[in-house]
PDB file of C-alpha atoms in Angstrom:
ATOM      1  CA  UNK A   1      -6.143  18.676  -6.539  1.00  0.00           C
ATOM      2  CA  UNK A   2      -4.766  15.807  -8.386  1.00  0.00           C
ATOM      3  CA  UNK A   3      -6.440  12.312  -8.910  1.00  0.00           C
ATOM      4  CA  UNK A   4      -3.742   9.571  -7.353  1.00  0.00           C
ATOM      5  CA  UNK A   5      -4.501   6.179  -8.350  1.00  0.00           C
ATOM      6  CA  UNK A   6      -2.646   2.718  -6.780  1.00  0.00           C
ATOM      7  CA  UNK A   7      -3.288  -0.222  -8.812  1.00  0.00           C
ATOM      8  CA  UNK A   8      -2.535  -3.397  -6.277  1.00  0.00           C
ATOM      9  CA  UNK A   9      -3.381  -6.825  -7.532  1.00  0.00           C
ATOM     10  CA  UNK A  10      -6.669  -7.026  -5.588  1.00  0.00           C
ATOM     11  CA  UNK A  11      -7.797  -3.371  -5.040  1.00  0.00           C
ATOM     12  CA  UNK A  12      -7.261  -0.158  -6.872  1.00  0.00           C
ATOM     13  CA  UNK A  13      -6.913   3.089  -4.758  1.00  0.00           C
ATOM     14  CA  UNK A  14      -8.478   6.570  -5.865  1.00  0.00           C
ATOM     15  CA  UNK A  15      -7.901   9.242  -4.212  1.00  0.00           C
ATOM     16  CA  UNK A  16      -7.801  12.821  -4.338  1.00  0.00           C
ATOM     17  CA  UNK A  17      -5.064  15.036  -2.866  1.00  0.00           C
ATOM     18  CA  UNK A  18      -3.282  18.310  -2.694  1.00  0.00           C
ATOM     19  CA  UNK A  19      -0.412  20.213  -0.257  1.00  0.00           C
ATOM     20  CA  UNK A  20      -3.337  21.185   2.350  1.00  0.00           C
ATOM     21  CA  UNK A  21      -5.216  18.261   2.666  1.00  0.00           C
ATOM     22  CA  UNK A  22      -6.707  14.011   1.063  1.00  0.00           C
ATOM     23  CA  UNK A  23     -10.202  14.981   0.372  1.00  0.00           C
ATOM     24  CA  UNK A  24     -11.258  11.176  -0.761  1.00  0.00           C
ATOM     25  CA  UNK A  25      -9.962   7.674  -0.472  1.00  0.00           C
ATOM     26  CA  UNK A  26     -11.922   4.806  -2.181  1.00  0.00           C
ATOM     27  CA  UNK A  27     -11.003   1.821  -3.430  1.00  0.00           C
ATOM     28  CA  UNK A  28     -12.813  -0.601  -6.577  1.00  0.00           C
ATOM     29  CA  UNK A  29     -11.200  -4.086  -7.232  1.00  0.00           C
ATOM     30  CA  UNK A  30      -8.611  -4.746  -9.481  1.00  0.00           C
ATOM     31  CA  UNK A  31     -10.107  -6.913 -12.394  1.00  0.00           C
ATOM     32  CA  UNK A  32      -7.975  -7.598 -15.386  1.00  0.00           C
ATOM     33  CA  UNK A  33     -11.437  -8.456 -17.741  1.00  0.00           C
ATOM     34  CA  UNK A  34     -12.561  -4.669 -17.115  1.00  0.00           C
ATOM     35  CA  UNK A  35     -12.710  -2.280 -19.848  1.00  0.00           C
ATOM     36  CA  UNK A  36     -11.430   1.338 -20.081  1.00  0.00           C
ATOM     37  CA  UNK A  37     -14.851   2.411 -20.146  1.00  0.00           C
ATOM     38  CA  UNK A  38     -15.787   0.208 -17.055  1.00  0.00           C
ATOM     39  CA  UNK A  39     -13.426   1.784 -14.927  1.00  0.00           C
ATOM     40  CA  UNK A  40     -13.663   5.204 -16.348  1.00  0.00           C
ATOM     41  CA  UNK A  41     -17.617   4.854 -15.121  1.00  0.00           C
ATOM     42  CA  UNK A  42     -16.165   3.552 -11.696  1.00  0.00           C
ATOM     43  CA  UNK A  43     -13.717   6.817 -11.649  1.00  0.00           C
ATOM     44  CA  UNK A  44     -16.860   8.727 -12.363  1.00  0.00           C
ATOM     45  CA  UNK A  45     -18.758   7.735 -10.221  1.00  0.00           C
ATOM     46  CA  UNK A  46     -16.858   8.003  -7.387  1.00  0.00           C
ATOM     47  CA  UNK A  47     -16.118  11.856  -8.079  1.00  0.00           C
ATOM     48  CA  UNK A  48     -19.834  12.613  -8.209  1.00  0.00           C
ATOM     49  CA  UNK A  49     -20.278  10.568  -4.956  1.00  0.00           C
ATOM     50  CA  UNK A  50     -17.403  12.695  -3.461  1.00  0.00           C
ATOM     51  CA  UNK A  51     -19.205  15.936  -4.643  1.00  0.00           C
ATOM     52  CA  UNK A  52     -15.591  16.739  -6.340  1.00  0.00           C
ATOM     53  CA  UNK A  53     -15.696  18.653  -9.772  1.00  0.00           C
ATOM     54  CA  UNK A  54     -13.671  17.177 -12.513  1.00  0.00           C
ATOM     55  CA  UNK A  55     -12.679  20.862 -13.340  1.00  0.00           C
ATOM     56  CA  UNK A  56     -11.365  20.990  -9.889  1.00  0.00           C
ATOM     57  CA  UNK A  57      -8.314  18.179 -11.123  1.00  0.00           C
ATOM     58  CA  UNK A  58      -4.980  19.304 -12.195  1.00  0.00           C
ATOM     59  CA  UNK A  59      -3.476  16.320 -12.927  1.00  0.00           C
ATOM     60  CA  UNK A  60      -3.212  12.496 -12.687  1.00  0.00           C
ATOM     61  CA  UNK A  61      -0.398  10.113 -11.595  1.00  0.00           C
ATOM     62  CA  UNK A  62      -0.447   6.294 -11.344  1.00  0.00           C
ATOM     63  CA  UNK A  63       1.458   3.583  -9.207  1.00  0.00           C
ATOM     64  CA  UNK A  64       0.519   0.246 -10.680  1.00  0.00           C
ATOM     65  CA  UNK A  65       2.060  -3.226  -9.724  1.00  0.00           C
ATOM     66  CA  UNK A  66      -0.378  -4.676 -12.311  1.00  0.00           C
ATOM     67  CA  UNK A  67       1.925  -3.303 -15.913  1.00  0.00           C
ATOM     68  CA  UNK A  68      -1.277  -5.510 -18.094  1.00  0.00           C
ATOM     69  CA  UNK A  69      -3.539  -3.027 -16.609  1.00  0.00           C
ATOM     70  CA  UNK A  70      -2.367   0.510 -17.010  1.00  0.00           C
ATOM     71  CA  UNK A  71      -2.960   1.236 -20.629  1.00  0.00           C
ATOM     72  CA  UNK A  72      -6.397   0.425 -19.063  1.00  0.00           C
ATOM     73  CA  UNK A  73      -6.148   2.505 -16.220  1.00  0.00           C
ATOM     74  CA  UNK A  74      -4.301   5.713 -18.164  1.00  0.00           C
ATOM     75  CA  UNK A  75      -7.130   5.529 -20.868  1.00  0.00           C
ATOM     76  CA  UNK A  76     -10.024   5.012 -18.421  1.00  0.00           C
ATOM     77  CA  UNK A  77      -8.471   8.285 -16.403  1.00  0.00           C
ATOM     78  CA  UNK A  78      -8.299  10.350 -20.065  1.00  0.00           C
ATOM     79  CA  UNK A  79     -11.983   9.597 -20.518  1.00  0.00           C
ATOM     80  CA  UNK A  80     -12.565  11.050 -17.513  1.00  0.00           C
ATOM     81  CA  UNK A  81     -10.601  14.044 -16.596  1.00  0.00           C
ATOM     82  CA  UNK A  82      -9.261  14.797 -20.322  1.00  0.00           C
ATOM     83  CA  UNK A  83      -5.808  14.169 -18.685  1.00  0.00           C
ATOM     84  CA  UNK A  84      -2.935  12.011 -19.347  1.00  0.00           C
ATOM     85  CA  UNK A  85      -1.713  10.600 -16.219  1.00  0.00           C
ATOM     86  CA  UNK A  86       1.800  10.113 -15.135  1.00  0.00           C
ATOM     87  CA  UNK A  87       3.364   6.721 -14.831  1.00  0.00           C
ATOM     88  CA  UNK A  88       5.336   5.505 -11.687  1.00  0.00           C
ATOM     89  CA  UNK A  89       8.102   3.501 -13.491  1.00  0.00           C
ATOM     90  CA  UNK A  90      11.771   3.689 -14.580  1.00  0.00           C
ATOM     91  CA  UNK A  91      12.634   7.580 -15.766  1.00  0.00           C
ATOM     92  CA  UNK A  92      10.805   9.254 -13.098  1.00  0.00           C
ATOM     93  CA  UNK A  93      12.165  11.641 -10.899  1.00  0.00           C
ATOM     94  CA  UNK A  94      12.313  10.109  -6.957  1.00  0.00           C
ATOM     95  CA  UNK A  95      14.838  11.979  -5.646  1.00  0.00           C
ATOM     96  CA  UNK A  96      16.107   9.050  -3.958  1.00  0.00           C
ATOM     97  CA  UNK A  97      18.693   6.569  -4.681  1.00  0.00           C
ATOM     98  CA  UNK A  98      18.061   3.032  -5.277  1.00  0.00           C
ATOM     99  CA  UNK A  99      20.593   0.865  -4.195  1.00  0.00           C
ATOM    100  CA  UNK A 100      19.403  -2.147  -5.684  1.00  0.00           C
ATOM    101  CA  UNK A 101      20.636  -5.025  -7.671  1.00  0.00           C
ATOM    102  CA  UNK A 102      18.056  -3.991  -9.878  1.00  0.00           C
ATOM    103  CA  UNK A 103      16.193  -1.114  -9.320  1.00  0.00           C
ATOM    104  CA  UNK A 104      14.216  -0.875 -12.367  1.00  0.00           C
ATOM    105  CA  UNK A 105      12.301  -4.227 -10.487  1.00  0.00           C
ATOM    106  CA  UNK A 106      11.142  -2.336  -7.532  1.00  0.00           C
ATOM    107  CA  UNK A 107       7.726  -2.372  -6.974  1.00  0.00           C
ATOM    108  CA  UNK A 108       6.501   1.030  -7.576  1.00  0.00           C
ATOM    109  CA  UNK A 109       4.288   0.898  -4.648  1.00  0.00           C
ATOM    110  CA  UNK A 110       7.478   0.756  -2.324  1.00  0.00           C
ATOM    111  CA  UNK A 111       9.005   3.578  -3.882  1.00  0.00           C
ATOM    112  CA  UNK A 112       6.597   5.801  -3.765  1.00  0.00           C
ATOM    113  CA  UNK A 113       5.707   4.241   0.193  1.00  0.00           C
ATOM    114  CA  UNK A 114       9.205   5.348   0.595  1.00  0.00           C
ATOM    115  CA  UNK A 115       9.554   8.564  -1.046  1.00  0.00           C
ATOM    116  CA  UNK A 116       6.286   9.919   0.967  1.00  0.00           C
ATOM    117  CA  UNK A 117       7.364   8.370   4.681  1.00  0.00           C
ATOM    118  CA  UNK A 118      11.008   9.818   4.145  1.00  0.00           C
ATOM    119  CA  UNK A 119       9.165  12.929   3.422  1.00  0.00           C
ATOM    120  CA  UNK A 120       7.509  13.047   6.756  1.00  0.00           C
ATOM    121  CA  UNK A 121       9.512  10.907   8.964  1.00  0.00           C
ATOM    122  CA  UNK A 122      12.952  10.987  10.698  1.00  0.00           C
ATOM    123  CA  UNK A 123      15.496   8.363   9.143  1.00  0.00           C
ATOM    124  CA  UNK A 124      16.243   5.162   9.042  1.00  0.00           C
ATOM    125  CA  UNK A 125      12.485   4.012   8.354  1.00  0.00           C
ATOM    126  CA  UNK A 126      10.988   1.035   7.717  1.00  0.00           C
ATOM    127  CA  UNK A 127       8.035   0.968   5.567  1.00  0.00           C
ATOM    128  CA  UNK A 128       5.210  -1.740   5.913  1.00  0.00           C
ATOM    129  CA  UNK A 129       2.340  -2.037   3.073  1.00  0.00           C
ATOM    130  CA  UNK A 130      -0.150  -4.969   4.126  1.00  0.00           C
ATOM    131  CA  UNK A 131      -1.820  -5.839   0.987  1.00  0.00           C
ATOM    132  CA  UNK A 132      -2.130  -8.934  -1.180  1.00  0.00           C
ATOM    133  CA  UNK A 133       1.532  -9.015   0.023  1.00  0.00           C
ATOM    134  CA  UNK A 134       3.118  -7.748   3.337  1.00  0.00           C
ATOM    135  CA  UNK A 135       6.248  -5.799   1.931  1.00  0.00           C
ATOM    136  CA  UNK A 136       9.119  -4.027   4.731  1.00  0.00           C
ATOM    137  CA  UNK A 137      11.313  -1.753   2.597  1.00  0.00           C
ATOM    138  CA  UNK A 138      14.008   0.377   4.766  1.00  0.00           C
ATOM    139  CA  UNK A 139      15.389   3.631   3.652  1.00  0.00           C
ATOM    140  CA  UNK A 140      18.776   4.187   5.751  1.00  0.00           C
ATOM    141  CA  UNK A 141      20.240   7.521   7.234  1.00  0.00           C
ATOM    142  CA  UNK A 142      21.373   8.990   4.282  1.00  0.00           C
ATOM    143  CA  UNK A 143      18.138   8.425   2.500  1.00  0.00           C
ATOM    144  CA  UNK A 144      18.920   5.640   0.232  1.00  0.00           C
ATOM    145  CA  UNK A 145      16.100   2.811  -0.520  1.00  0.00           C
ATOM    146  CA  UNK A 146      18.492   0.197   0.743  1.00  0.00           C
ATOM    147  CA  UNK A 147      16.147  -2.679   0.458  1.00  0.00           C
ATOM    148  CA  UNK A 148      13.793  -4.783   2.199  1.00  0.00           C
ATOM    149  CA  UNK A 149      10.733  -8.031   2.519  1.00  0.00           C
ATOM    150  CA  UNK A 150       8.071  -9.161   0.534  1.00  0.00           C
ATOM    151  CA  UNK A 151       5.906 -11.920   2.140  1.00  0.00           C
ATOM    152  CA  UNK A 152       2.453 -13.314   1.868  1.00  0.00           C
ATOM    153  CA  UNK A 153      -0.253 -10.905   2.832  1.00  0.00           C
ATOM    154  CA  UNK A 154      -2.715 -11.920   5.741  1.00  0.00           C
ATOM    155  CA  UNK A 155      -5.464 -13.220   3.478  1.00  0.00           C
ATOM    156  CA  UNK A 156      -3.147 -15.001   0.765  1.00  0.00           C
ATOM    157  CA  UNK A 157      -1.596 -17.146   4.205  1.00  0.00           C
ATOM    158  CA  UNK A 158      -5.219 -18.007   5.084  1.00  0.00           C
ATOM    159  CA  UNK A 159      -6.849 -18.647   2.115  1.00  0.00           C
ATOM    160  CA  UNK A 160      -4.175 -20.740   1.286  1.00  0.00           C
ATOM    161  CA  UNK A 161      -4.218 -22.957   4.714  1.00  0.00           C
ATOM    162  CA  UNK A 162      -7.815 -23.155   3.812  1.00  0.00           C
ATOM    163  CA  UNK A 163      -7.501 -24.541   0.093  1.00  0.00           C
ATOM    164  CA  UNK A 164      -4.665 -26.906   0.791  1.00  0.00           C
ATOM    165  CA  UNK A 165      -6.406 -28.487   3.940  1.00  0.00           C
ATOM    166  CA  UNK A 166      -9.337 -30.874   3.770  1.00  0.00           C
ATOM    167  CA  UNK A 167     -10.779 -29.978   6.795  1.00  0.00           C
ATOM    168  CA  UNK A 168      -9.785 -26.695   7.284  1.00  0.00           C
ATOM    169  CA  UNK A 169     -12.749 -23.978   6.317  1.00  0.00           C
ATOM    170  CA  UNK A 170     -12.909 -20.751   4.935  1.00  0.00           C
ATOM    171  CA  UNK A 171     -12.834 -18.142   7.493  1.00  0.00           C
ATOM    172  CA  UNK A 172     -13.196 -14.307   8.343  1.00  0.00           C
ATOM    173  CA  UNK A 173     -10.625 -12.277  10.004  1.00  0.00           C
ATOM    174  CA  UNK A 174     -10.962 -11.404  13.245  1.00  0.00           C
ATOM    175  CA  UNK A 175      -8.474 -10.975  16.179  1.00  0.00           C
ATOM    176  CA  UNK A 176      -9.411 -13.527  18.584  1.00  0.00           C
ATOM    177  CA  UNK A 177      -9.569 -13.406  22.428  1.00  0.00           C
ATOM    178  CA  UNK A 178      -6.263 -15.275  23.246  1.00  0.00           C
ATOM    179  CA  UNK A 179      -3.495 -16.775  21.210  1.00  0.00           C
ATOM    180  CA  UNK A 180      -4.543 -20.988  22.544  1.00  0.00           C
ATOM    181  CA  UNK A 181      -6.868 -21.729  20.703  1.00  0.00           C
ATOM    182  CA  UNK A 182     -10.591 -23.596  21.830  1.00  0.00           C
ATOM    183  CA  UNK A 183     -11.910 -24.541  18.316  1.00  0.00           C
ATOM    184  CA  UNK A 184     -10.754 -24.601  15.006  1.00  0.00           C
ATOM    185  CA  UNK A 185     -11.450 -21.633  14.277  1.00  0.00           C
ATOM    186  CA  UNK A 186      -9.967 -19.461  17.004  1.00  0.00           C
ATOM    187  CA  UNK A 187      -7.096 -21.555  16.364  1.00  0.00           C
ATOM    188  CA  UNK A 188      -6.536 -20.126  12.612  1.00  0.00           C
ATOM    189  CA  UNK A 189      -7.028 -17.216  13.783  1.00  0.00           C
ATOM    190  CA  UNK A 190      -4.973 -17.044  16.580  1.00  0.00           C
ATOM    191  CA  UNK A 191      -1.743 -18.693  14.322  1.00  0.00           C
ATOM    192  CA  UNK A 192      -3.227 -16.247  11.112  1.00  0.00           C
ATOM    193  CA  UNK A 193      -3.462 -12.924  13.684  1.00  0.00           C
ATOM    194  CA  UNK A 194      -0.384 -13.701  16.243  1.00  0.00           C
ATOM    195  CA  UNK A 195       2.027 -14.861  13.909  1.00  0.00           C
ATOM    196  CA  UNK A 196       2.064 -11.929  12.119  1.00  0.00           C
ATOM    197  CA  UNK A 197       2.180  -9.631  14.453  1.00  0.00           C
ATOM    198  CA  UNK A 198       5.011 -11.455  15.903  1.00  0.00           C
ATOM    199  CA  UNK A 199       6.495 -11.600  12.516  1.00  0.00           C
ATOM    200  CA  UNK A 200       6.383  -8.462  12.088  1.00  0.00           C
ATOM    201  CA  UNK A 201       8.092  -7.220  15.928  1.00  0.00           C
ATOM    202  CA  UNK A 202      10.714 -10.071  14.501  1.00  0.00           C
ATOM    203  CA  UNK A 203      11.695  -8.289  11.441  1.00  0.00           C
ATOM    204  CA  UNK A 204      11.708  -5.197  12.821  1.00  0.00           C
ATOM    205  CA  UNK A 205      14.038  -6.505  15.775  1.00  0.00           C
ATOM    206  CA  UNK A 206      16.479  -8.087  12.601  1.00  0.00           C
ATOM    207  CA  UNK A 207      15.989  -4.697  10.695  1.00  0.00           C
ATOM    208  CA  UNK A 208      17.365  -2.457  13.510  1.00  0.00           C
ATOM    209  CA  UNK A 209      20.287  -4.667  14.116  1.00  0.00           C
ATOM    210  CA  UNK A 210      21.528  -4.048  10.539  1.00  0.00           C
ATOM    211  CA  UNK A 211      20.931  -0.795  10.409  1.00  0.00           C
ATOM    212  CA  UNK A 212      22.658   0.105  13.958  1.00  0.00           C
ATOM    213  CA  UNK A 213      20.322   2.406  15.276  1.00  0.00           C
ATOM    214  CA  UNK A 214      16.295   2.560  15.903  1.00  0.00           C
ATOM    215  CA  UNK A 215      13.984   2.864  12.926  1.00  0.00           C
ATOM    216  CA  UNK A 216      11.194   4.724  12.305  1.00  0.00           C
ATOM    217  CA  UNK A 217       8.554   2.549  11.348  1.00  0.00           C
ATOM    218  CA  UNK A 218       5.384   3.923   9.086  1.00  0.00           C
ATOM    219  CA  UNK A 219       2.711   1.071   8.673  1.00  0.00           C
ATOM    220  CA  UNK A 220      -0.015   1.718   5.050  1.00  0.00           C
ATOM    221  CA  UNK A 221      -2.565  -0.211   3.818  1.00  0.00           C
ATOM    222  CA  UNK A 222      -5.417  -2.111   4.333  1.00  0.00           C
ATOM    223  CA  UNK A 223      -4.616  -4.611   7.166  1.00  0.00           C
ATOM    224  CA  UNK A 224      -1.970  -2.612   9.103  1.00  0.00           C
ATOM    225  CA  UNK A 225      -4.675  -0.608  11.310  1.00  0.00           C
ATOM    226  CA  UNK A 226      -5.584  -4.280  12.181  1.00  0.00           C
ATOM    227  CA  UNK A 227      -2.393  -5.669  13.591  1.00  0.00           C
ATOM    228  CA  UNK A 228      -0.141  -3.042  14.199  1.00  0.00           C
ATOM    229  CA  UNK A 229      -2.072  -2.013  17.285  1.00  0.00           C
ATOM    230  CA  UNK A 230      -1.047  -5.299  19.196  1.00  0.00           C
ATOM    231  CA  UNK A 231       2.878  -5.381  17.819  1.00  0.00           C
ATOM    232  CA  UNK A 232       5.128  -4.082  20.273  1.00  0.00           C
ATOM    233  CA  UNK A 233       7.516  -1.536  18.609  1.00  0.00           C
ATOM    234  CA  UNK A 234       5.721   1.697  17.683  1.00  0.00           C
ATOM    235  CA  UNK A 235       4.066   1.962  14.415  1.00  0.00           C
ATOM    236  CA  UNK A 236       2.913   4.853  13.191  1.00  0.00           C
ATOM    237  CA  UNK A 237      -0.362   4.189  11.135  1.00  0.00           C
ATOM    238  CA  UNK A 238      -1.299   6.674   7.706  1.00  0.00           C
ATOM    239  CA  UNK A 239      -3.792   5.345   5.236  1.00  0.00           C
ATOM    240  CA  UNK A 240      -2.939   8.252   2.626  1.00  0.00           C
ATOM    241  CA  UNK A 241       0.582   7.431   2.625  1.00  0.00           C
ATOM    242  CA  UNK A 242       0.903   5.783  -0.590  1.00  0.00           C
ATOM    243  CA  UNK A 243      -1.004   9.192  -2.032  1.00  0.00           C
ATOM    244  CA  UNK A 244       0.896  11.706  -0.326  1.00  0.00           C
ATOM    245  CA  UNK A 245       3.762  10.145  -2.094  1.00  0.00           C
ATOM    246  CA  UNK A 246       2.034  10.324  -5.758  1.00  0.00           C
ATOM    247  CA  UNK A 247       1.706  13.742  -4.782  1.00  0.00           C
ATOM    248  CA  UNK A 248       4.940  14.450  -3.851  1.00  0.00           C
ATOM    249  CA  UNK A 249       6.208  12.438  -7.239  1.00  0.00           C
ATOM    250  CA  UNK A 250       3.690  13.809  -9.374  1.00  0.00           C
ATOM    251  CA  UNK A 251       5.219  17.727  -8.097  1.00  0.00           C
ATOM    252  CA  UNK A 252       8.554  17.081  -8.724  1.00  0.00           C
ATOM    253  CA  UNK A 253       7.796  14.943 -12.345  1.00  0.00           C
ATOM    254  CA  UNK A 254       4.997  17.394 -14.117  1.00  0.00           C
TER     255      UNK A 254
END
């Protein structure tokens, strides 16, 4: 088994995976004023909750879109496991090409997103990660990362409707029972919820129209179990993507 860590801005996944199976997924928040030695307890502590022996880890490997926080992170996973963990970054092997202005500025999330759905999944793909931010990345026929969309995440969009309006509260997300709105707060929803998911069906539609052919598209994290159900094209859902890619990476870098 190895220990497969994604370091967003607001949560940090930990997981534990190998070729047969993802024995663990659990997630801490992402706080810049930690310690090594705070998040090495957090690492800790999860294992012993998941019954899984430290003895019983191979190796480590690291995606991080936070770069402040993974001498952190790498140190925290050394106290640990008595392992150095690899980095996602420029000089690891992908086995894909990057055609990029600049690929070194790639999120490493989408990369390895896109190395473990091309793995999986018939090409061209689109990729969708709903985090902090909502990113699309497409990998074409030929199995280049070609490119893609980053826009605000679900909970950025309505926290910041919220802050910037005076009379506009602080609310939870929930899909509400039809898209016009009764109250305020069905309304946010509704615009929050149903503009998304159209968002999303509208991207895809512009997506497929450059790439001249249907996509697969593979939906990950947090949010997407919530609104991919109601978009229209078929999305194929999987939680441990981002993991089964750290895997893959992790094989084909150790």
């Amino acid at each position: 088994m190895i220990l497969a860590i994604d370091m967003g801005n607001t949560n940090t996944v930990i997981g534990g995976i190998d070729e047969k199976k993802t024995y663990f997924i659990e997630r801490v928040t992402t706080d810049q004023n930690r310690t090594a030695t705070e998040y090495a307890v957090s690492i800790k502590n999860i294992l012993e909750m998941c019954d899984i022996d430290v003895a019983d880890i191979e190796g480590a490997i690291l995606s991080s879109v936070v770069p402040p926080l993974n001498s952190v992170i790498l140190t925290a996973v050394e106290k640990v496991t008595g392992l150095r963990p690899l980095l996602v970054g420029s000089g690891i092997k992908t086995g894909m090409n990057i055609l990029m202005d600049n690929p070194k500025s790639v999120g490493s999330d989408q990369i390895v997103d896109a190395v473990a759905a091309s793995h999986e999944h018939p090409l061209p793909l689109i990729v969708i990660d709903m985090g902090t931010a909502t990113t699309m990345c497409v990998v074409d026929k030929h199995g280049n990362y070609i490119g893609g969309i980053i826009l605000p995440g679900l909970k950025v969009s309505l926290d910041s409707l919220s802050s910037k309006t005076a009379q506009l509260p602080y609310i939870s997300l929930e899909v509400p029972d039809r898209v016009i709105g009764k109250n305020t707060i069905d309304c946010m929803r509704a615009g929050i919820i149903f503009g998304n998911v159209d968002m999303i069906d509208g991207i895809i539609d512009r997506m497929e129209q450059e790439l001249g052919q249907p996509p697969t598209v593979v939906a990950t994290g947090g949010l997407s179990r919530f609104i991919t159900p109601m978009c229209r094209h078929k999305i194929i859902c999987d939680d441990a993507l981002l993991l089964k890619g750290l895997l893959i990476l992790y094989q084909k870098n150790k």
